């Protein structure tokens, strides 16, 4: 009898230690939308052409970062350049955001500069039961995401219709939806940044609700195809997202922009720019040739680091640019490695069913494992890279930089300005 008790106590102890280890290994999302909000942003940048991927570790002033804490302000530079040249501006939290969270839905009301807009999202609780508050995955758009597996894994599903925030089918000079009601129909911000802004406002409301139904510190995002482009933008531009899972996102999603013109059958940049106003108006200067862009999508992958990222792609449909997608993942993974978080990025394009946005059996287990690791904090599966040989890019063909060994210490660049020679202080926590 006594031995049995000992076994029970020992098992409980081991489980507790396991949970603590898992907790330490998977970084929590940030408490704020943008940790680099106070960093200096580059003014005018000289755009020099290079067919290779720009060095994600080299700052606009020419210095390479040397410490992990330097990444905060380097990420802020990448974010600014991504907005300026690719996505358009994603404004920060408006003056007033209010709303409600219930077990069946979320409402969002926004007022800024005297303009008001509202939208809502559905909520479906996990099928595992319990009382909550629950982790949740924001599902962008209505198809291609495995909501049954998400709910069975223990996370709620937030059904977000991004078209209410940024409508498709409008000309660039008359954009519509809640975002454009607030910021104007001629805003140069593209739909993806508008959708990302809308998701951030949903998170604001969850935060303000005090966590009685949903947890603001255990949120993921997913979506397929155009909504995979959207899910990628949501996760890249809001550091409160703990787990980003874009599916088959194609051009204007994960794939490197520089790779698309040379990838046979891939959706051309002019088409990704013109089919819908997904990208910002400023991207028109790069549709013919992306080589002067100061960033590329590998750096937007890096914006997600060190948070959880699970990129799913389909090599059977040429239009989806999976070869360029693999290069973005491999290049972005170098940022994860430099930050000591190489196990937090996964990529999977080795799939059997070539149907676009199909329900895929092979993604179920990794999807569940990612939810356990980054949202529930009950697992610690290593990242996986399963690149289909049908569309396998080679990072070495695309870079002329190497990955630095970043120190753990304080930054060697002054967060308020250029490089410093003397002693430095760490950025405010
Ligand atoms: C991959 O996402 C898009 C693609 O960019 C478009 O060209 C095509 O029309 O639609 C795809 C999509 O959203 O399919 C559902």
Tab-separated table of C-alpha atoms in Angstrom, residues 34-367:
chain	number	residue	atom	x	y	z
A	34	UNK	CA	4.750	45.510	-30.220
A	35	UNK	CA	7.665	45.248	-27.808
A	36	UNK	CA	9.773	47.520	-30.017
A	37	UNK	CA	7.295	50.406	-30.015
A	38	UNK	CA	9.898	52.721	-28.439
A	39	UNK	CA	12.742	51.814	-30.806
A	40	UNK	CA	14.030	54.376	-33.293
A	41	UNK	CA	12.575	53.714	-36.744
A	42	UNK	CA	14.625	54.347	-39.849
A	43	UNK	CA	13.870	57.513	-41.786
A	44	UNK	CA	14.576	57.454	-45.493
A	45	UNK	CA	16.399	54.325	-46.506
A	46	UNK	CA	18.523	53.998	-49.630
A	47	UNK	CA	17.177	51.131	-51.666
A	48	UNK	CA	20.008	49.169	-53.237
A	49	UNK	CA	19.301	46.271	-55.525
A	50	UNK	CA	20.328	42.787	-54.486
A	51	UNK	CA	19.014	39.540	-55.831
A	52	UNK	CA	19.984	37.859	-52.539
A	53	UNK	CA	17.957	38.009	-49.326
A	54	UNK	CA	18.873	41.055	-47.232
A	55	UNK	CA	20.769	40.206	-44.041
A	56	UNK	CA	18.160	40.104	-41.251
A	57	UNK	CA	20.878	40.789	-38.678
A	58	UNK	CA	22.227	43.990	-40.280
A	59	UNK	CA	20.608	47.206	-39.087
A	60	UNK	CA	19.710	50.072	-41.390
A	61	UNK	CA	22.779	52.006	-40.208
A	62	UNK	CA	24.992	49.186	-41.423
A	63	UNK	CA	26.020	47.502	-38.144
A	64	UNK	CA	25.261	43.861	-37.421
A	65	UNK	CA	23.552	43.067	-34.164
A	66	UNK	CA	25.643	41.113	-31.691
A	67	UNK	CA	23.343	40.334	-28.760
A	68	UNK	CA	19.968	38.626	-28.446
A	69	UNK	CA	18.495	41.718	-26.864
A	70	UNK	CA	19.515	43.742	-29.965
A	71	UNK	CA	16.839	41.805	-31.848
A	72	UNK	CA	14.023	43.811	-30.219
A	73	UNK	CA	14.950	47.015	-32.042
A	74	UNK	CA	16.152	45.244	-35.205
A	75	UNK	CA	12.734	43.591	-35.363
A	76	UNK	CA	11.165	47.033	-35.026
A	77	UNK	CA	13.181	48.179	-38.060
A	78	UNK	CA	12.042	45.176	-40.087
A	79	UNK	CA	8.455	45.832	-39.008
A	80	UNK	CA	8.681	49.459	-40.104
A	81	UNK	CA	10.219	48.537	-43.489
A	82	UNK	CA	7.679	45.754	-44.018
A	83	UNK	CA	4.874	48.237	-43.423
A	84	UNK	CA	6.450	51.001	-45.520
A	85	UNK	CA	7.196	48.920	-48.611
A	86	UNK	CA	5.099	45.752	-48.476
A	87	UNK	CA	1.979	45.826	-46.305
A	88	UNK	CA	1.173	49.466	-45.615
A	89	UNK	CA	0.884	50.987	-42.168
A	90	UNK	CA	-0.724	48.981	-39.369
A	91	UNK	CA	-1.786	51.655	-36.860
A	92	UNK	CA	-1.325	50.912	-33.166
A	93	UNK	CA	-4.228	50.559	-30.742
A	94	UNK	CA	-6.882	53.225	-31.390
A	95	UNK	CA	-7.974	55.714	-28.727
A	96	UNK	CA	-10.957	53.588	-27.723
A	97	UNK	CA	-11.457	49.843	-28.073
A	98	UNK	CA	-14.381	48.277	-26.209
A	99	UNK	CA	-16.318	45.049	-26.557
A	100	UNK	CA	-17.501	41.834	-25.037
A	101	UNK	CA	-16.361	38.211	-24.865
A	102	UNK	CA	-18.784	35.349	-24.287
A	103	UNK	CA	-18.670	31.613	-24.864
A	104	UNK	CA	-20.321	32.170	-28.244
A	105	UNK	CA	-18.906	35.416	-29.556
A	106	UNK	CA	-16.781	38.551	-29.356
A	107	UNK	CA	-17.851	42.085	-30.229
A	108	UNK	CA	-15.415	44.878	-30.999
A	109	UNK	CA	-16.140	48.631	-31.068
A	110	UNK	CA	-13.416	51.031	-32.117
A	111	UNK	CA	-13.343	54.834	-32.051
A	112	UNK	CA	-10.455	56.881	-33.377
A	113	UNK	CA	-10.322	60.520	-34.415
A	114	UNK	CA	-14.102	60.740	-34.120
A	115	UNK	CA	-14.746	57.772	-36.393
A	116	UNK	CA	-16.397	54.630	-35.063
A	117	UNK	CA	-16.594	51.091	-36.437
A	118	UNK	CA	-17.717	47.728	-35.079
A	119	UNK	CA	-17.285	44.096	-36.014
A	120	UNK	CA	-17.698	40.722	-34.329
A	121	UNK	CA	-16.294	37.188	-34.286
A	122	UNK	CA	-17.751	33.804	-33.321
A	123	UNK	CA	-16.434	31.658	-30.465
A	124	UNK	CA	-16.610	27.879	-30.184
A	125	UNK	CA	-15.269	26.399	-26.984
A	126	UNK	CA	-12.976	23.358	-26.947
A	127	UNK	CA	-14.680	19.986	-27.165
A	128	UNK	CA	-12.557	18.735	-24.264
A	129	UNK	CA	-14.861	20.402	-21.724
A	130	UNK	CA	-13.784	22.246	-18.596
A	131	UNK	CA	-14.670	25.662	-17.349
A	132	UNK	CA	-11.977	27.872	-18.811
A	133	UNK	CA	-10.575	30.399	-19.292
A	134	UNK	CA	-9.360	28.671	-22.466
A	135	UNK	CA	-6.516	29.179	-24.900
A	136	UNK	CA	-7.873	30.071	-28.345
A	137	UNK	CA	-6.920	30.049	-32.005
A	138	UNK	CA	-8.109	32.884	-34.214
A	139	UNK	CA	-9.229	31.234	-37.443
A	140	UNK	CA	-9.045	33.769	-40.238
A	141	UNK	CA	-11.744	33.148	-42.881
A	142	UNK	CA	-14.092	30.232	-43.138
A	143	UNK	CA	-12.148	27.376	-44.742
A	144	UNK	CA	-9.035	25.217	-44.742
A	145	UNK	CA	-8.287	25.253	-41.007
A	146	UNK	CA	-8.787	22.064	-38.995
A	147	UNK	CA	-11.104	23.516	-36.364
A	148	UNK	CA	-12.130	20.056	-35.091
A	149	UNK	CA	-8.514	19.207	-34.204
A	150	UNK	CA	-7.970	22.619	-32.613
A	151	UNK	CA	-11.027	22.208	-30.392
A	152	UNK	CA	-10.206	18.581	-29.582
A	153	UNK	CA	-6.709	19.681	-28.537
A	154	UNK	CA	-8.208	21.952	-25.883
A	155	UNK	CA	-8.258	25.379	-27.556
A	156	UNK	CA	-11.312	27.458	-28.426
A	157	UNK	CA	-11.841	28.636	-32.005
A	158	UNK	CA	-12.406	32.322	-32.702
A	159	UNK	CA	-14.026	32.601	-36.143
A	160	UNK	CA	-12.792	35.876	-37.564
A	161	UNK	CA	-14.234	37.126	-40.845
A	162	UNK	CA	-11.538	39.548	-42.008
A	163	UNK	CA	-13.709	40.793	-44.858
A	164	UNK	CA	-15.740	42.782	-42.318
A	165	UNK	CA	-12.536	44.681	-41.510
A	166	UNK	CA	-11.093	44.920	-45.021
A	167	UNK	CA	-13.375	43.961	-47.874
A	168	UNK	CA	-12.154	42.322	-51.081
A	169	UNK	CA	-13.331	43.416	-54.524
A	170	UNK	CA	-12.792	47.142	-54.030
A	171	UNK	CA	-10.472	49.439	-55.961
A	172	UNK	CA	-7.421	50.686	-54.072
A	173	UNK	CA	-8.784	54.222	-53.901
A	174	UNK	CA	-12.061	53.145	-52.327
A	175	UNK	CA	-11.228	50.442	-49.789
A	176	UNK	CA	-14.052	49.358	-47.496
A	177	UNK	CA	-14.596	47.641	-44.136
A	178	UNK	CA	-14.195	48.601	-40.469
A	179	UNK	CA	-10.500	49.493	-40.843
A	180	UNK	CA	-11.161	51.882	-43.711
A	181	UNK	CA	-14.199	53.376	-41.970
A	182	UNK	CA	-11.761	54.479	-39.274
A	183	UNK	CA	-8.655	55.281	-41.348
A	184	UNK	CA	-10.283	56.351	-44.630
A	185	UNK	CA	-11.201	54.644	-47.914
A	186	UNK	CA	-8.064	56.000	-49.576
A	187	UNK	CA	-5.719	54.642	-46.882
A	188	UNK	CA	-2.652	53.105	-48.545
A	189	UNK	CA	-2.737	50.201	-46.062
A	190	UNK	CA	-3.446	46.881	-47.758
A	191	UNK	CA	-6.041	44.350	-46.659
A	192	UNK	CA	-3.542	42.041	-44.921
A	193	UNK	CA	-2.378	44.786	-42.547
A	194	UNK	CA	-6.013	45.832	-42.056
A	195	UNK	CA	-6.935	42.235	-41.205
A	196	UNK	CA	-3.976	42.085	-38.801
A	197	UNK	CA	-5.169	45.320	-37.166
A	198	UNK	CA	-8.649	43.792	-36.729
A	199	UNK	CA	-7.202	40.662	-35.067
A	200	UNK	CA	-5.185	42.895	-32.719
A	201	UNK	CA	-8.376	44.672	-31.679
A	202	UNK	CA	-10.006	41.293	-30.943
A	203	UNK	CA	-7.010	40.572	-28.694
A	204	UNK	CA	-7.427	43.988	-27.012
A	205	UNK	CA	-11.013	43.052	-26.140
A	206	UNK	CA	-9.989	39.609	-24.841
A	207	UNK	CA	-7.315	41.291	-22.692
A	208	UNK	CA	-9.797	43.821	-21.323
A	209	UNK	CA	-12.368	41.103	-20.588
A	210	UNK	CA	-10.164	39.958	-17.720
A	211	UNK	CA	-9.791	36.418	-18.987
A	212	UNK	CA	-13.030	34.860	-17.763
A	213	UNK	CA	-13.731	32.930	-21.006
A	214	UNK	CA	-10.583	33.193	-23.143
A	215	UNK	CA	-6.938	33.682	-22.190
A	216	UNK	CA	-5.149	36.613	-23.827
A	217	UNK	CA	-1.780	34.998	-23.063
A	218	UNK	CA	-2.470	31.761	-24.965
A	219	UNK	CA	-3.596	32.792	-28.447
A	220	UNK	CA	-2.829	31.330	-31.844
A	221	UNK	CA	-3.813	32.209	-35.385
A	222	UNK	CA	-4.352	30.180	-38.547
A	223	UNK	CA	-6.023	30.367	-41.948
A	224	UNK	CA	-5.599	28.967	-45.458
A	225	UNK	CA	-4.750	30.544	-48.803
A	226	UNK	CA	-5.593	34.272	-48.831
A	227	UNK	CA	-6.419	33.784	-45.159
A	228	UNK	CA	-3.039	32.093	-44.754
A	229	UNK	CA	-1.501	35.360	-45.978
A	230	UNK	CA	-3.703	37.025	-43.361
A	231	UNK	CA	-2.761	34.599	-40.553
A	232	UNK	CA	0.939	35.163	-41.292
A	233	UNK	CA	0.473	38.946	-41.109
A	234	UNK	CA	-1.549	38.663	-37.870
A	235	UNK	CA	1.199	36.650	-36.157
A	236	UNK	CA	4.076	38.724	-37.517
A	237	UNK	CA	2.574	42.043	-36.437
A	238	UNK	CA	1.213	41.179	-32.992
A	239	UNK	CA	3.612	39.743	-30.436
A	240	UNK	CA	0.728	38.732	-28.190
A	241	UNK	CA	0.148	35.817	-30.599
A	242	UNK	CA	1.930	32.776	-29.160
A	243	UNK	CA	1.447	30.481	-32.165
A	244	UNK	CA	1.206	31.407	-35.862
A	245	UNK	CA	0.076	28.735	-38.351
A	246	UNK	CA	-0.286	29.938	-41.962
A	247	UNK	CA	-1.528	27.332	-44.443
A	248	UNK	CA	-0.794	27.414	-48.200
A	249	UNK	CA	-0.414	31.186	-48.133
A	250	UNK	CA	1.295	31.662	-51.519
A	251	UNK	CA	2.461	34.987	-52.975
A	252	UNK	CA	2.037	37.848	-50.458
A	253	UNK	CA	2.175	35.206	-47.736
A	254	UNK	CA	5.233	33.338	-46.492
A	255	UNK	CA	7.186	32.843	-49.780
A	256	UNK	CA	10.197	35.100	-50.398
A	257	UNK	CA	9.191	37.846	-52.833
A	258	UNK	CA	12.557	37.633	-54.617
A	259	UNK	CA	11.947	33.958	-55.372
A	260	UNK	CA	8.567	34.346	-57.014
A	261	UNK	CA	9.583	35.756	-60.440
A	262	UNK	CA	11.862	32.740	-60.982
A	263	UNK	CA	9.537	30.074	-59.629
A	264	UNK	CA	7.709	28.362	-62.437
A	265	UNK	CA	3.921	28.770	-62.215
A	266	UNK	CA	3.988	30.821	-58.992
A	267	UNK	CA	1.429	33.633	-58.670
A	268	UNK	CA	3.321	36.652	-60.049
A	269	UNK	CA	3.928	39.641	-57.796
A	270	UNK	CA	1.831	41.834	-60.105
A	271	UNK	CA	-1.063	39.404	-59.675
A	272	UNK	CA	-0.654	39.211	-55.878
A	273	UNK	CA	-0.697	43.005	-55.887
A	274	UNK	CA	-3.543	43.362	-58.376
A	275	UNK	CA	-5.964	40.495	-57.712
A	276	UNK	CA	-7.036	42.094	-54.443
A	277	UNK	CA	-5.562	45.052	-52.525
A	278	UNK	CA	-3.900	42.589	-50.135
A	279	UNK	CA	-0.547	44.374	-50.110
A	280	UNK	CA	-0.029	48.059	-49.430
A	281	UNK	CA	-0.243	50.565	-52.288
A	282	UNK	CA	3.523	51.198	-51.988
A	283	UNK	CA	4.273	47.677	-53.179
A	284	UNK	CA	3.368	48.773	-56.733
A	285	UNK	CA	6.984	49.974	-57.087
A	286	UNK	CA	8.259	46.419	-56.609
A	287	UNK	CA	5.886	44.239	-58.629
A	288	UNK	CA	8.199	44.347	-61.671
A	289	UNK	CA	11.343	43.689	-59.643
A	290	UNK	CA	11.507	43.027	-55.896
A	291	UNK	CA	15.316	43.307	-55.677
A	292	UNK	CA	15.455	46.753	-54.101
A	293	UNK	CA	13.198	45.787	-51.200
A	294	UNK	CA	15.226	46.294	-47.992
A	295	UNK	CA	13.579	43.233	-46.444
A	296	UNK	CA	12.014	40.017	-47.685
A	297	UNK	CA	9.601	37.502	-46.217
A	298	UNK	CA	12.345	35.533	-44.410
A	299	UNK	CA	12.664	38.621	-42.193
A	300	UNK	CA	8.898	38.706	-41.653
A	301	UNK	CA	9.241	35.060	-40.549
A	302	UNK	CA	11.953	36.397	-38.220
A	303	UNK	CA	9.446	38.912	-36.804
A	304	UNK	CA	7.535	35.946	-35.377
A	305	UNK	CA	10.634	34.609	-33.546
A	306	UNK	CA	10.999	33.301	-30.902
A	307	UNK	CA	7.264	32.602	-30.735
A	308	UNK	CA	5.725	29.410	-32.117
A	309	UNK	CA	5.445	29.197	-35.905
A	310	UNK	CA	4.121	26.251	-37.927
A	311	UNK	CA	4.153	26.897	-41.680
A	312	UNK	CA	2.115	24.494	-43.805
A	313	UNK	CA	2.480	24.472	-47.591
A	314	UNK	CA	1.340	22.516	-50.636
A	315	UNK	CA	3.924	21.723	-53.321
A	316	UNK	CA	1.386	20.241	-55.761
A	317	UNK	CA	-0.067	23.605	-56.822
A	318	UNK	CA	2.620	25.667	-58.567
A	319	UNK	CA	0.622	28.887	-58.008
A	320	UNK	CA	1.308	28.586	-54.249
A	321	UNK	CA	5.062	29.223	-54.619
A	322	UNK	CA	6.073	26.521	-52.126
A	323	UNK	CA	9.735	26.579	-53.214
A	324	UNK	CA	9.968	30.269	-52.298
A	325	UNK	CA	8.034	29.414	-49.151
A	326	UNK	CA	10.671	26.884	-48.110
A	327	UNK	CA	13.429	29.487	-48.574
A	328	UNK	CA	11.506	32.001	-46.416
A	329	UNK	CA	11.168	29.369	-43.691
A	330	UNK	CA	14.841	28.350	-43.894
A	331	UNK	CA	15.993	31.974	-43.873
A	332	UNK	CA	13.664	32.910	-41.012
A	333	UNK	CA	14.793	29.827	-39.101
A	334	UNK	CA	18.262	31.417	-38.937
A	335	UNK	CA	16.745	34.193	-36.801
A	336	UNK	CA	15.145	31.566	-34.556
A	337	UNK	CA	18.516	29.780	-34.236
A	338	UNK	CA	20.370	32.989	-33.444
A	339	UNK	CA	17.857	33.681	-30.666
A	340	UNK	CA	18.313	30.161	-29.302
A	341	UNK	CA	14.767	29.194	-30.326
A	342	UNK	CA	15.436	26.904	-33.289
A	343	UNK	CA	12.926	24.352	-31.965
A	344	UNK	CA	10.060	26.847	-32.180
A	345	UNK	CA	9.717	26.955	-35.974
A	346	UNK	CA	8.251	24.149	-38.074
A	347	UNK	CA	7.674	23.798	-41.803
A	348	UNK	CA	5.738	21.051	-43.550
A	349	UNK	CA	5.160	20.767	-47.306
A	350	UNK	CA	5.535	16.996	-47.597
A	351	UNK	CA	1.836	16.193	-48.135
A	352	UNK	CA	-0.081	13.489	-49.999
A	353	UNK	CA	-3.256	15.290	-51.091
A	354	UNK	CA	-2.474	18.093	-53.541
A	355	UNK	CA	-5.917	19.729	-53.283
A	356	UNK	CA	-5.652	23.371	-52.212
A	357	UNK	CA	-6.739	23.821	-48.563
A	358	UNK	CA	-7.606	20.125	-48.208
A	359	UNK	CA	-8.116	18.575	-44.781
A	360	UNK	CA	-4.770	16.828	-44.228
A	361	UNK	CA	-4.327	13.848	-41.920
A	362	UNK	CA	-0.536	14.345	-41.724
A	363	UNK	CA	-0.909	17.818	-40.174
A	364	UNK	CA	-3.203	16.684	-37.331
A	365	UNK	CA	-0.538	15.426	-34.927
A	366	UNK	CA	1.858	18.372	-35.411
A	367	UNK	CA	-1.085	20.799	-35.093
